[in-house]
Each structure stands twice: as C-alpha cells, then as structure tokens.
Amino acid sequence: MMFNSGYLLFALPALLFGLYAQFRIKSAYSKYLRVRSSSGMSGFEAAQRLLRMNGLEQVQIGEIPGQLTDHYDPARKTLGLSSSVARSASLAGLAIVAHEVGHASQDSQGYAMLKVRSGLVPIVQIGSMLGPILFMVGLLLQFTPLAMVGLVLFSGTLVFTLITLPVEYNASARALDMLTTSGLVTSREEERGARAVLSAAALTYVAATIQSLANLLYYASILTGSRRR
Ligand SMILES: [Zn+2]
C-alpha cells in the first residue's frame, strides 16, 4: 500500500525537490555567512536599525539556538535571531534579519495574508494530526467517507503552505527594499548576495507547498487504488 504508483509519481519527486531546496538554502547560507557586509554591523545591530527605521522599537530582539531558526513571533512581538546571524556582520545575516523585520512590518501594518496565516495555525495543527489518523482508520475499516474526511482535514496543510508563499515573498521584497534604503547594503554585489540568500529561502517554501500537494495526491491515489480493489 505504501509504495503504489502514486508514490513514484507524486511523493518521491516532491521529496527530491525538497532535498534540493534544502541543499540550496544551506549552501547559499554558508557561502554568504562568510561574506562580511560592508556596513560592518552585526545582525543584532542591523535588526535594531531596521526596526527603528520602521518605527518598531517595541519589538524585542532575542538570541535563539540553532541554525536558520531565525523568526518573527507576531504573538509575542519578538524577533528571534540565531547566534551566528545575531553576532556576525555577514551578508547572509543581514538578508535574514531584514526578512524577519519584513514580517514585523507586515504585522504592524496588518498585512492581510499574515493575519489569515496566523488564524489558520490552530486549524492546520488539528487537521494535520487528525487527518492522517482518520484517513488510515477509514482505509482499514474500508469506510471511504471517513477516509475522505481525513483527506479534507489533511488538505488544510496545503492551504496553509499556499498562503505562506505570498507572506514570505512579500517579506523578502520588503527586506531588499529596506536593505538598500537603510544603506546597509551599498553595492550591486551585496544586493545580489542578499537576493541569493532570500531566493534560496523562498525555494524551501515552494518545496513545502509542492510536498504538501504531492502528499495529498499520494493519499488520494491510495484511496482510489483501495476502492478499485
Ligand atoms: Zn519568513
């Protein structure tokens, strides 16, 4: 059941694309983490400057463990920066900091897609937990309607990843804009580097959407296969 033709058709290509996206972000990140930014500002200092520029002094900046764990938390109004981003004066750090400040500015301006995404989180959490269980139980009991309900619940993840795309692309557009207007990025060369990091990061969100769609199609193919038997 687990390795029907749907696996080769949908799940496997999506998985490979996901691995490729991971490879792209990791290599862009490690490449530009070694490129020192001309501003000489650490990620922490750059975050302070960009927040101030956007009138977002109330946002707290904290250091968090891990790599590429940087994020903005709209509920707590905090910016979490990983140590290597916060402490280095790298181009990768600048791009990531500006992207997260981009999310903070979306939040302060009430950017609609961010609101929709935040509202979806609890629904998606329940759906992604219950969906697969209901689906499996429905299959085992050969009760198709239950499996269908599982599939629909599970599809919330796809909706979430789809809404995430404009949110992420918009945050990166804001980031590039901020980096040039603030004078943190001064040359074409630096702009290209920041763009490379942000595009690689965006690719991981595209991969997540494709993966989510592929999973759904894969489950659907299991269902149609089991009904045919
Ligand atoms: Zn983001």
PDB file of C-alpha atoms and ligand atoms in Angstrom, residues 70-72 96 99-100 103 106 117 164 167-169 171-172 201 205, ligand 1:
ATOM      1  CA  ASP A  70      15.502  32.936  12.859  1.00  0.00           C
ATOM      2  CA  HIS A  71      11.881  34.061  13.013  1.00  0.00           C
ATOM      3  CA  TYR A  72       9.485  36.799  13.987  1.00  0.00           C
ATOM      4  CA  ILE A  96      17.837  37.097   7.146  1.00  0.00           C
ATOM      5  CA  HIS A  99      13.458  39.378   6.072  1.00  0.00           C
ATOM      6  CA  GLU A 100      12.342  38.901   9.684  1.00  0.00           C
ATOM      7  CA  HIS A 103       7.482  40.091   8.866  1.00  0.00           C
ATOM      8  CA  GLN A 106       3.731  43.140   7.861  1.00  0.00           C
ATOM      9  CA  ARG A 117      -1.992  32.551   8.068  1.00  0.00           C
ATOM     10  CA  THR A 164       2.603  31.166   3.316  1.00  0.00           C
ATOM     11  CA  VAL A 167       3.669  36.176   3.014  1.00  0.00           C
ATOM     12  CA  GLU A 168       7.257  35.014   2.505  1.00  0.00           C
ATOM     13  CA  TYR A 169       7.764  36.651  -0.889  1.00  0.00           C
ATOM     14  CA  ALA A 171       8.695  39.798   3.489  1.00  0.00           C
ATOM     15  CA  SER A 172      11.693  39.287   1.198  1.00  0.00           C
ATOM     16  CA  ALA A 201      14.987  30.574   1.383  1.00  0.00           C
ATOM     17  CA  TYR A 205       8.540  27.381   0.932  1.00  0.00           C
TER      18      TYR A 205
HETATM   19 ZN    ZN B   1       9.732  34.399   6.547  1.00  0.00          ZN
END
